[in-house]
Amino acid sequence: MTSNTAGAHAVDGLCESATALYATALREGRVARSDLVAAPCLVRRALVHPDPNDDRWMLPLPAPAALTRLLIPFAREVSDHLSDAAAILDTLLPFASLAPPPSDPTITVIHGNDRIMDSLREASRAARSEVLTAQPGGNRMVTNLRAGLENAQAVIEAGGRLRHLYQHPVRYSRRFAAYLDHLGPEHLEVRTMEQAIDRLIVFDRETAYLPAAPGTESALVVTAVQHSIARLLAAGHVDDDIARRMGISVRTCRSHIARLTQTLGATSRTHLGALLIGSGIVEDEPGGL
C-alpha cells in the first residue's frame, strides 16, 4: 500500500514531522536534505534553504525572520479589507437617514408557488383551532396531495379542525376521496356547492390567504385587523369612523388603507371597494361602495 505524503500536509500550517525537523534544524544549525522528504511543507514555506557549501544539507531560516516574511502578506490583505470596509461605510452611511419606514406587516404579497407552499406549511403548523378553506373546481390537489395532507395533519395534531368548501364535482374526485380517507371525518367537515367560488384559506380566523391576481403564482396574506378595515371600507365607512370602530388612530387607519390600495392597484376609493369585493377579501353587502 502506498500513501500520498504531500497530500497529508496542511496547506497553511506545518505538519508534525515538519515542526520536529524545524526545531532540530534550529538547534543544530542544519538538517539533512534527505530528511525533508517527510516534511515538504518546510521547503514550500521556505523555512529552510540550501547550504551553499554542502548541497547535502539545508539551513533553517530563523523564526523571527520567518514570522516577518510569512505574516506580511496577511497583514497586507487585512489592510486591503479594512480600506474596502471604510470606503463602503463612507459611501452608504450618509444614506442611513433616508431609509424607508418599515412596511405594514398586516398584508403581504407572496410571489411564486414554492414560496406560497412554504408559507402555507408554516401557517398550518402554527394553527391551533381551525382552518377554513374554499377551493374552486372539483379536482383537489392534483399535484399537491402530499403537501395538503401534511398541512392538514399538522393542524389536526395541534388539536385543530378543518372545514372545506368546494364545488359539487369534487364529490367524484378519487384524489379527494383519498384525502378524506387519510384524515377521517372526526377532524374534517366538507361541504359542496354549485356556484363558482374563489380560493381562500383562513387560519384560526386571524390570517387569510387568497389570490392576489388571476392564477396561482401570487397570494395575499391578510390579518384579522386588515380584513376588518377592508370590510368597513367596503361598507362605505369613512376613515374617522373606521379608526374609532377599530380602536386605532386615524393615521394608522389611513396607513392600512393606503397599503390595501397599493397592493390591489386601486385608482380610487370606489375602485378599492370594488376590488375588495371582487378579490374575495370581503363579501358584497347592501350599502357598500
PDB file of N, CA and C in Angstrom, residues 158-251:
ATOM      1  N   ALA A 158     -52.204  19.443  16.259  1.00  0.00           N
ATOM      2  CA  ALA A 158     -52.209  20.550  17.216  1.00  0.00           C
ATOM      3  C   ALA A 158     -53.571  20.724  17.880  1.00  0.00           C
ATOM      4  N   GLY A 159     -54.528  19.833  17.540  1.00  0.00           N
ATOM      5  CA  GLY A 159     -55.852  19.903  18.147  1.00  0.00           C
ATOM      6  C   GLY A 159     -56.862  20.704  17.354  1.00  0.00           C
ATOM      7  N   GLY A 160     -56.540  21.073  16.118  1.00  0.00           N
ATOM      8  CA  GLY A 160     -57.438  21.867  15.304  1.00  0.00           C
ATOM      9  C   GLY A 160     -58.328  21.031  14.406  1.00  0.00           C
ATOM     10  N   ARG A 161     -59.286  21.709  13.762  1.00  0.00           N
ATOM     11  CA  ARG A 161     -60.199  21.064  12.829  1.00  0.00           C
ATOM     12  C   ARG A 161     -60.101  21.744  11.469  1.00  0.00           C
ATOM     13  N   LEU A 162     -60.577  21.023  10.445  1.00  0.00           N
ATOM     14  CA  LEU A 162     -60.561  21.523   9.081  1.00  0.00           C
ATOM     15  C   LEU A 162     -61.984  21.610   8.556  1.00  0.00           C
ATOM     16  N   ARG A 163     -62.305  22.727   7.911  1.00  0.00           N
ATOM     17  CA  ARG A 163     -63.621  22.897   7.296  1.00  0.00           C
ATOM     18  C   ARG A 163     -63.406  23.363   5.864  1.00  0.00           C
ATOM     19  N   HIS A 164     -63.853  22.537   4.885  1.00  0.00           N
ATOM     20  CA  HIS A 164     -63.613  22.800   3.477  1.00  0.00           C
ATOM     21  C   HIS A 164     -64.914  23.086   2.744  1.00  0.00           C
ATOM     22  N   LEU A 165     -64.842  23.995   1.773  1.00  0.00           N
ATOM     23  CA  LEU A 165     -65.966  24.287   0.889  1.00  0.00           C
ATOM     24  C   LEU A 165     -65.492  24.129  -0.554  1.00  0.00           C
ATOM     25  N   TYR A 166     -66.196  23.268  -1.332  1.00  0.00           N
ATOM     26  CA  TYR A 166     -65.836  23.004  -2.719  1.00  0.00           C
ATOM     27  C   TYR A 166     -67.071  23.081  -3.604  1.00  0.00           C
ATOM     28  N   GLN A 167     -66.825  22.963  -4.886  1.00  0.00           N
ATOM     29  CA  GLN A 167     -67.931  22.808  -5.817  1.00  0.00           C
ATOM     30  C   GLN A 167     -68.284  21.326  -5.942  1.00  0.00           C
ATOM     31  N   HIS A 168     -69.518  21.058  -6.444  1.00  0.00           N
ATOM     32  CA  HIS A 168     -70.035  19.693  -6.466  1.00  0.00           C
ATOM     33  C   HIS A 168     -69.127  18.660  -7.153  1.00  0.00           C
ATOM     34  N   PRO A 169     -68.412  18.994  -8.243  1.00  0.00           N
ATOM     35  CA  PRO A 169     -67.608  17.957  -8.919  1.00  0.00           C
ATOM     36  C   PRO A 169     -66.570  17.275  -8.039  1.00  0.00           C
ATOM     37  N   VAL A 170     -66.213  17.897  -6.895  1.00  0.00           N
ATOM     38  CA  VAL A 170     -65.211  17.271  -6.041  1.00  0.00           C
ATOM     39  C   VAL A 170     -65.717  15.937  -5.482  1.00  0.00           C
ATOM     40  N   ARG A 171     -67.025  15.759  -5.460  1.00  0.00           N
ATOM     41  CA  ARG A 171     -67.595  14.507  -4.954  1.00  0.00           C
ATOM     42  C   ARG A 171     -67.155  13.298  -5.784  1.00  0.00           C
ATOM     43  N   TYR A 172     -66.764  13.534  -7.018  1.00  0.00           N
ATOM     44  CA  TYR A 172     -66.390  12.435  -7.911  1.00  0.00           C
ATOM     45  C   TYR A 172     -64.876  12.327  -8.107  1.00  0.00           C
ATOM     46  N   SER A 173     -64.116  13.051  -7.299  1.00  0.00           N
ATOM     47  CA  SER A 173     -62.657  13.035  -7.414  1.00  0.00           C
ATOM     48  C   SER A 173     -62.054  11.921  -6.569  1.00  0.00           C
ATOM     49  N   ARG A 174     -61.297  11.036  -7.190  1.00  0.00           N
ATOM     50  CA  ARG A 174     -60.634   9.959  -6.451  1.00  0.00           C
ATOM     51  C   ARG A 174     -59.559  10.514  -5.525  1.00  0.00           C
ATOM     52  N   ARG A 175     -58.890  11.538  -5.972  1.00  0.00           N
ATOM     53  CA  ARG A 175     -57.850  12.125  -5.117  1.00  0.00           C
ATOM     54  C   ARG A 175     -58.464  12.721  -3.856  1.00  0.00           C
ATOM     55  N   PHE A 176     -59.608  13.364  -4.025  1.00  0.00           N
ATOM     56  CA  PHE A 176     -60.256  13.940  -2.853  1.00  0.00           C
ATOM     57  C   PHE A 176     -60.756  12.847  -1.905  1.00  0.00           C
ATOM     58  N   ALA A 177     -61.235  11.738  -2.482  1.00  0.00           N
ATOM     59  CA  ALA A 177     -61.659  10.609  -1.654  1.00  0.00           C
ATOM     60  C   ALA A 177     -60.479  10.053  -0.863  1.00  0.00           C
ATOM     61  N   ALA A 178     -59.306   9.984  -1.491  1.00  0.00           N
ATOM     62  CA  ALA A 178     -58.107   9.511  -0.781  1.00  0.00           C
ATOM     63  C   ALA A 178     -57.725  10.476   0.339  1.00  0.00           C
ATOM     64  N   TYR A 179     -57.880  11.758   0.070  1.00  0.00           N
ATOM     65  CA  TYR A 179     -57.607  12.771   1.088  1.00  0.00           C
ATOM     66  C   TYR A 179     -58.508  12.579   2.309  1.00  0.00           C
ATOM     67  N   LEU A 180     -59.803  12.336   2.069  1.00  0.00           N
ATOM     68  CA  LEU A 180     -60.736  12.113   3.165  1.00  0.00           C
ATOM     69  C   LEU A 180     -60.401  10.848   3.944  1.00  0.00           C
ATOM     70  N   ASP A 181     -60.010   9.780   3.231  1.00  0.00           N
ATOM     71  CA  ASP A 181     -59.671   8.520   3.889  1.00  0.00           C
ATOM     72  C   ASP A 181     -58.492   8.689   4.841  1.00  0.00           C
ATOM     73  N   HIS A 182     -57.534   9.525   4.472  1.00  0.00           N
ATOM     74  CA  HIS A 182     -56.348   9.722   5.313  1.00  0.00           C
ATOM     75  C   HIS A 182     -56.672  10.499   6.587  1.00  0.00           C
ATOM     76  N   LEU A 183     -57.632  11.414   6.526  1.00  0.00           N
ATOM     77  CA  LEU A 183     -57.870  12.311   7.658  1.00  0.00           C
ATOM     78  C   LEU A 183     -59.003  11.849   8.570  1.00  0.00           C
ATOM     79  N   GLY A 184     -60.055  11.296   8.017  1.00  0.00           N
ATOM     80  CA  GLY A 184     -61.153  10.826   8.850  1.00  0.00           C
ATOM     81  C   GLY A 184     -62.161  11.916   9.144  1.00  0.00           C
ATOM     82  N   PRO A 185     -63.432  11.582   9.300  1.00  0.00           N
ATOM     83  CA  PRO A 185     -64.494  12.577   9.471  1.00  0.00           C
ATOM     84  C   PRO A 185     -64.476  13.294  10.807  1.00  0.00           C
ATOM     85  N   GLU A 186     -63.827  12.739  11.836  1.00  0.00           N
ATOM     86  CA  GLU A 186     -63.861  13.382  13.150  1.00  0.00           C
ATOM     87  C   GLU A 186     -63.069  14.689  13.180  1.00  0.00           C
ATOM     88  N   HIS A 187     -62.184  14.891  12.196  1.00  0.00           N
ATOM     89  CA  HIS A 187     -61.377  16.108  12.181  1.00  0.00           C
ATOM     90  C   HIS A 187     -61.707  17.005  10.995  1.00  0.00           C
ATOM     91  N   LEU A 188     -62.666  16.610  10.167  1.00  0.00           N
ATOM     92  CA  LEU A 188     -62.862  17.299   8.906  1.00  0.00           C
ATOM     93  C   LEU A 188     -64.338  17.440   8.573  1.00  0.00           C
ATOM     94  N   GLU A 189     -64.732  18.648   8.172  1.00  0.00           N
ATOM     95  CA  GLU A 189     -66.093  18.897   7.693  1.00  0.00           C
ATOM     96  C   GLU A 189     -65.996  19.438   6.270  1.00  0.00           C
ATOM     97  N   VAL A 190     -66.734  18.817   5.339  1.00  0.00           N
ATOM     98  CA  VAL A 190     -66.682  19.209   3.932  1.00  0.00           C
ATOM     99  C   VAL A 190     -68.088  19.500   3.432  1.00  0.00           C
ATOM    100  N   ARG A 191     -68.219  20.603   2.725  1.00  0.00           N
ATOM    101  CA  ARG A 191     -69.477  20.938   2.069  1.00  0.00           C
ATOM    102  C   ARG A 191     -69.182  21.308   0.617  1.00  0.00           C
ATOM    103  N   THR A 192     -70.162  21.045  -0.266  1.00  0.00           N
ATOM    104  CA  THR A 192     -70.011  21.408  -1.669  1.00  0.00           C
ATOM    105  C   THR A 192     -71.174  22.280  -2.096  1.00  0.00           C
ATOM    106  N   MET A 193     -70.941  23.054  -3.164  1.00  0.00           N
ATOM    107  CA  MET A 193     -71.970  23.956  -3.671  1.00  0.00           C
ATOM    108  C   MET A 193     -71.883  24.018  -5.190  1.00  0.00           C
ATOM    109  N   GLU A 194     -72.940  24.521  -5.806  1.00  0.00           N
ATOM    110  CA  GLU A 194     -72.988  24.577  -7.266  1.00  0.00           C
ATOM    111  C   GLU A 194     -72.231  25.774  -7.811  1.00  0.00           C
ATOM    112  N   GLN A 195     -72.334  26.932  -7.144  1.00  0.00           N
ATOM    113  CA  GLN A 195     -71.756  28.157  -7.672  1.00  0.00           C
ATOM    114  C   GLN A 195     -70.232  28.122  -7.652  1.00  0.00           C
ATOM    115  N   ALA A 196     -69.652  28.880  -8.570  1.00  0.00           N
ATOM    116  CA  ALA A 196     -68.203  29.022  -8.595  1.00  0.00           C
ATOM    117  C   ALA A 196     -67.747  29.817  -7.379  1.00  0.00           C
ATOM    118  N   ILE A 197     -66.619  29.474  -6.817  1.00  0.00           N
ATOM    119  CA  ILE A 197     -66.096  30.150  -5.633  1.00  0.00           C
ATOM    120  C   ILE A 197     -64.635  30.503  -5.858  1.00  0.00           C
ATOM    121  N   ASP A 198     -64.165  31.487  -5.140  1.00  0.00           N
ATOM    122  CA  ASP A 198     -62.766  31.881  -5.210  1.00  0.00           C
ATOM    123  C   ASP A 198     -61.965  31.138  -4.154  1.00  0.00           C
ATOM    124  N   ARG A 199     -60.669  30.995  -4.420  1.00  0.00           N
ATOM    125  CA  ARG A 199     -59.793  30.302  -3.491  1.00  0.00           C
ATOM    126  C   ARG A 199     -59.548  31.153  -2.248  1.00  0.00           C
ATOM    127  N   LEU A 200     -59.672  30.539  -1.079  1.00  0.00           N
ATOM    128  CA  LEU A 200     -59.482  31.252   0.186  1.00  0.00           C
ATOM    129  C   LEU A 200     -59.093  30.257   1.267  1.00  0.00           C
ATOM    130  N   ILE A 201     -58.096  30.594   2.088  1.00  0.00           N
ATOM    131  CA  ILE A 201     -57.682  29.761   3.214  1.00  0.00           C
ATOM    132  C   ILE A 201     -57.530  30.670   4.427  1.00  0.00           C
ATOM    133  N   VAL A 202     -58.214  30.344   5.520  1.00  0.00           N
ATOM    134  CA  VAL A 202     -58.191  31.167   6.735  1.00  0.00           C
ATOM    135  C   VAL A 202     -57.695  30.315   7.894  1.00  0.00           C
ATOM    136  N   PHE A 203     -56.677  30.801   8.605  1.00  0.00           N
ATOM    137  CA  PHE A 203     -56.094  30.080   9.734  1.00  0.00           C
ATOM    138  C   PHE A 203     -56.516  30.742  11.045  1.00  0.00           C
ATOM    139  N   ASP A 204     -57.202  29.970  11.882  1.00  0.00           N
ATOM    140  CA  ASP A 204     -57.620  30.425  13.210  1.00  0.00           C
ATOM    141  C   ASP A 204     -58.387  31.744  13.165  1.00  0.00           C
ATOM    142  N   ARG A 205     -59.025  32.041  12.036  1.00  0.00           N
ATOM    143  CA  ARG A 205     -59.783  33.275  11.839  1.00  0.00           C
ATOM    144  C   ARG A 205     -58.956  34.520  12.131  1.00  0.00           C
ATOM    145  N   GLU A 206     -57.652  34.403  11.941  1.00  0.00           N
ATOM    146  CA  GLU A 206     -56.746  35.529  12.168  1.00  0.00           C
ATOM    147  C   GLU A 206     -55.954  35.898  10.913  1.00  0.00           C
ATOM    148  N   THR A 207     -55.593  34.920  10.121  1.00  0.00           N
ATOM    149  CA  THR A 207     -54.788  35.155   8.927  1.00  0.00           C
ATOM    150  C   THR A 207     -55.430  34.452   7.749  1.00  0.00           C
ATOM    151  N   ALA A 208     -55.586  35.183   6.632  1.00  0.00           N
ATOM    152  CA  ALA A 208     -56.232  34.625   5.441  1.00  0.00           C
ATOM    153  C   ALA A 208     -55.286  34.685   4.256  1.00  0.00           C
ATOM    154  N   TYR A 209     -55.335  33.651   3.410  1.00  0.00           N
ATOM    155  CA  TYR A 209     -54.592  33.597   2.154  1.00  0.00           C
ATOM    156  C   TYR A 209     -55.602  33.595   1.015  1.00  0.00           C
ATOM    157  N   LEU A 210     -55.379  34.467   0.018  1.00  0.00           N
ATOM    158  CA  LEU A 210     -56.237  34.477  -1.147  1.00  0.00           C
ATOM    159  C   LEU A 210     -55.422  34.945  -2.338  1.00  0.00           C
ATOM    160  N   PRO A 211     -55.841  34.609  -3.577  1.00  0.00           N
ATOM    161  CA  PRO A 211     -55.054  35.004  -4.750  1.00  0.00           C
ATOM    162  C   PRO A 211     -54.951  36.510  -4.862  1.00  0.00           C
ATOM    163  N   ALA A 212     -53.743  37.004  -5.147  1.00  0.00           N
ATOM    164  CA  ALA A 212     -53.558  38.435  -5.347  1.00  0.00           C
ATOM    165  C   ALA A 212     -53.955  38.859  -6.747  1.00  0.00           C
ATOM    166  N   ALA A 213     -53.982  37.886  -7.670  1.00  0.00           N
ATOM    167  CA  ALA A 213     -54.327  38.153  -9.065  1.00  0.00           C
ATOM    168  C   ALA A 213     -54.783  36.841  -9.673  1.00  0.00           C
ATOM    169  N   PRO A 214     -55.388  36.871 -10.861  1.00  0.00           N
ATOM    170  CA  PRO A 214     -55.797  35.626 -11.504  1.00  0.00           C
ATOM    171  C   PRO A 214     -54.624  34.675 -11.640  1.00  0.00           C
ATOM    172  N   GLY A 215     -54.868  33.379 -11.439  1.00  0.00           N
ATOM    173  CA  GLY A 215     -53.803  32.395 -11.478  1.00  0.00           C
ATOM    174  C   GLY A 215     -53.386  31.999 -10.087  1.00  0.00           C
ATOM    175  N   THR A 216     -52.279  31.269  -9.980  1.00  0.00           N
ATOM    176  CA  THR A 216     -51.848  30.759  -8.683  1.00  0.00           C
ATOM    177  C   THR A 216     -50.424  31.148  -8.352  1.00  0.00           C
ATOM    178  N   GLU A 217     -49.858  32.147  -9.057  1.00  0.00           N
ATOM    179  CA  GLU A 217     -48.461  32.488  -8.858  1.00  0.00           C
ATOM    180  C   GLU A 217     -48.242  33.523  -7.774  1.00  0.00           C
ATOM    181  N   SER A 218     -49.302  34.100  -7.209  1.00  0.00           N
ATOM    182  CA  SER A 218     -49.142  35.079  -6.136  1.00  0.00           C
ATOM    183  C   SER A 218     -50.330  34.995  -5.205  1.00  0.00           C
ATOM    184  N   ALA A 219     -50.086  35.356  -3.940  1.00  0.00           N
ATOM    185  CA  ALA A 219     -51.151  35.273  -2.941  1.00  0.00           C
ATOM    186  C   ALA A 219     -51.021  36.417  -1.954  1.00  0.00           C
ATOM    187  N   LEU A 220     -52.173  36.866  -1.423  1.00  0.00           N
ATOM    188  CA  LEU A 220     -52.199  37.870  -0.371  1.00  0.00           C
ATOM    189  C   LEU A 220     -52.334  37.180   0.977  1.00  0.00           C
ATOM    190  N   VAL A 221     -51.606  37.682   1.960  1.00  0.00           N
ATOM    191  CA  VAL A 221     -51.772  37.232   3.336  1.00  0.00           C
ATOM    192  C   VAL A 221     -52.379  38.398   4.108  1.00  0.00           C
ATOM    193  N   VAL A 222     -53.619  38.256   4.581  1.00  0.00           N
ATOM    194  CA  VAL A 222     -54.354  39.346   5.228  1.00  0.00           C
ATOM    195  C   VAL A 222     -54.647  38.957   6.662  1.00  0.00           C
ATOM    196  N   THR A 223     -54.302  39.847   7.607  1.00  0.00           N
ATOM    197  CA  THR A 223     -54.580  39.576   9.012  1.00  0.00           C
ATOM    198  C   THR A 223     -56.008  39.969   9.361  1.00  0.00           C
ATOM    199  N   ALA A 224     -56.433  39.609  10.581  1.00  0.00           N
ATOM    200  CA  ALA A 224     -57.788  39.912  11.018  1.00  0.00           C
ATOM    201  C   ALA A 224     -58.032  41.421  11.057  1.00  0.00           C
ATOM    202  N   VAL A 225     -57.055  42.197  11.504  1.00  0.00           N
ATOM    203  CA  VAL A 225     -57.215  43.657  11.557  1.00  0.00           C
ATOM    204  C   VAL A 225     -57.409  44.216  10.150  1.00  0.00           C
ATOM    205  N   GLN A 226     -56.568  43.750   9.226  1.00  0.00           N
ATOM    206  CA  GLN A 226     -56.675  44.235   7.856  1.00  0.00           C
ATOM    207  C   GLN A 226     -58.019  43.855   7.248  1.00  0.00           C
ATOM    208  N   HIS A 227     -58.488  42.672   7.540  1.00  0.00           N
ATOM    209  CA  HIS A 227     -59.770  42.227   6.997  1.00  0.00           C
ATOM    210  C   HIS A 227     -60.916  43.082   7.554  1.00  0.00           C
ATOM    211  N   SER A 228     -60.858  43.429   8.842  1.00  0.00           N
ATOM    212  CA  SER A 228     -61.912  44.251   9.437  1.00  0.00           C
ATOM    213  C   SER A 228     -61.956  45.633   8.794  1.00  0.00           C
ATOM    214  N   ILE A 229     -60.781  46.203   8.563  1.00  0.00           N
ATOM    215  CA  ILE A 229     -60.727  47.514   7.912  1.00  0.00           C
ATOM    216  C   ILE A 229     -61.290  47.416   6.505  1.00  0.00           C
ATOM    217  N   ALA A 230     -60.926  46.351   5.776  1.00  0.00           N
ATOM    218  CA  ALA A 230     -61.433  46.165   4.415  1.00  0.00           C
ATOM    219  C   ALA A 230     -62.950  46.032   4.412  1.00  0.00           C
ATOM    220  N   ARG A 231     -63.497  45.298   5.378  1.00  0.00           N
ATOM    221  CA  ARG A 231     -64.950  45.112   5.449  1.00  0.00           C
ATOM    222  C   ARG A 231     -65.658  46.445   5.701  1.00  0.00           C
ATOM    223  N   LEU A 232     -65.106  47.264   6.610  1.00  0.00           N
ATOM    224  CA  LEU A 232     -65.712  48.562   6.892  1.00  0.00           C
ATOM    225  C   LEU A 232     -65.583  49.509   5.702  1.00  0.00           C
ATOM    226  N   LEU A 233     -64.444  49.419   5.001  1.00  0.00           N
ATOM    227  CA  LEU A 233     -64.272  50.229   3.801  1.00  0.00           C
ATOM    228  C   LEU A 233     -65.330  49.881   2.762  1.00  0.00           C
ATOM    229  N   ALA A 234     -65.501  48.577   2.526  1.00  0.00           N
ATOM    230  CA  ALA A 234     -66.459  48.133   1.518  1.00  0.00           C
ATOM    231  C   ALA A 234     -67.882  48.511   1.893  1.00  0.00           C
ATOM    232  N   ALA A 235     -68.138  48.661   3.192  1.00  0.00           N
ATOM    233  CA  ALA A 235     -69.479  49.044   3.647  1.00  0.00           C
ATOM    234  C   ALA A 235     -69.716  50.548   3.563  1.00  0.00           C
ATOM    235  N   GLY A 236     -68.690  51.314   3.178  1.00  0.00           N
ATOM    236  CA  GLY A 236     -68.864  52.745   2.953  1.00  0.00           C
ATOM    237  C   GLY A 236     -68.492  53.635   4.106  1.00  0.00           C
ATOM    238  N   HIS A 237     -67.829  53.120   5.143  1.00  0.00           N
ATOM    239  CA  HIS A 237     -67.472  53.948   6.298  1.00  0.00           C
ATOM    240  C   HIS A 237     -66.270  54.832   5.965  1.00  0.00           C
ATOM    241  N   VAL A 238     -66.242  56.035   6.536  1.00  0.00           N
ATOM    242  CA  VAL A 238     -65.125  56.958   6.327  1.00  0.00           C
ATOM    243  C   VAL A 238     -63.996  56.623   7.291  1.00  0.00           C
ATOM    244  N   ASP A 239     -62.837  57.229   7.044  1.00  0.00           N
ATOM    245  CA  ASP A 239     -61.633  56.890   7.805  1.00  0.00           C
ATOM    246  C   ASP A 239     -61.808  57.097   9.306  1.00  0.00           C
ATOM    247  N   ASP A 240     -62.372  58.240   9.698  1.00  0.00           N
ATOM    248  CA  ASP A 240     -62.537  58.537  11.124  1.00  0.00           C
ATOM    249  C   ASP A 240     -63.416  57.488  11.805  1.00  0.00           C
ATOM    250  N   ASP A 241     -64.480  57.092  11.119  1.00  0.00           N
ATOM    251  CA  ASP A 241     -65.399  56.111  11.687  1.00  0.00           C
ATOM    252  C   ASP A 241     -64.727  54.750  11.809  1.00  0.00           C
ATOM    253  N   ILE A 242     -63.956  54.375  10.789  1.00  0.00           N
ATOM    254  CA  ILE A 242     -63.244  53.086  10.829  1.00  0.00           C
ATOM    255  C   ILE A 242     -62.245  53.067  11.975  1.00  0.00           C
ATOM    256  N   ALA A 243     -61.485  54.154  12.121  1.00  0.00           N
ATOM    257  CA  ALA A 243     -60.491  54.244  13.191  1.00  0.00           C
ATOM    258  C   ALA A 243     -61.150  54.121  14.555  1.00  0.00           C
ATOM    259  N   ARG A 244     -62.285  54.808  14.726  1.00  0.00           N
ATOM    260  CA  ARG A 244     -62.985  54.750  16.011  1.00  0.00           C
ATOM    261  C   ARG A 244     -63.486  53.341  16.294  1.00  0.00           C
ATOM    262  N   ARG A 245     -64.066  52.685  15.294  1.00  0.00           N
ATOM    263  CA  ARG A 245     -64.590  51.335  15.484  1.00  0.00           C
ATOM    264  C   ARG A 245     -63.466  50.332  15.769  1.00  0.00           C
ATOM    265  N   MET A 246     -62.313  50.551  15.160  1.00  0.00           N
ATOM    266  CA  MET A 246     -61.198  49.613  15.321  1.00  0.00           C
ATOM    267  C   MET A 246     -60.342  49.922  16.546  1.00  0.00           C
ATOM    268  N   GLY A 247     -60.532  51.117  17.137  1.00  0.00           N
ATOM    269  CA  GLY A 247     -59.730  51.488  18.293  1.00  0.00           C
ATOM    270  C   GLY A 247     -58.302  51.832  17.945  1.00  0.00           C
ATOM    271  N   ILE A 248     -58.098  52.392  16.742  1.00  0.00           N
ATOM    272  CA  ILE A 248     -56.764  52.774  16.305  1.00  0.00           C
ATOM    273  C   ILE A 248     -56.793  54.239  15.901  1.00  0.00           C
ATOM    274  N   SER A 249     -55.620  54.831  15.689  1.00  0.00           N
ATOM    275  CA  SER A 249     -55.558  56.222  15.286  1.00  0.00           C
ATOM    276  C   SER A 249     -55.960  56.351  13.816  1.00  0.00           C
ATOM    277  N   VAL A 250     -56.389  57.550  13.442  1.00  0.00           N
ATOM    278  CA  VAL A 250     -56.765  57.796  12.052  1.00  0.00           C
ATOM    279  C   VAL A 250     -55.545  57.617  11.146  1.00  0.00           C
ATOM    280  N   ARG A 251     -54.383  58.014  11.647  1.00  0.00           N
ATOM    281  CA  ARG A 251     -53.164  57.877  10.849  1.00  0.00           C
ATOM    282  C   ARG A 251     -52.864  56.409  10.570  1.00  0.00           C
TER     283      ARG A 251
END
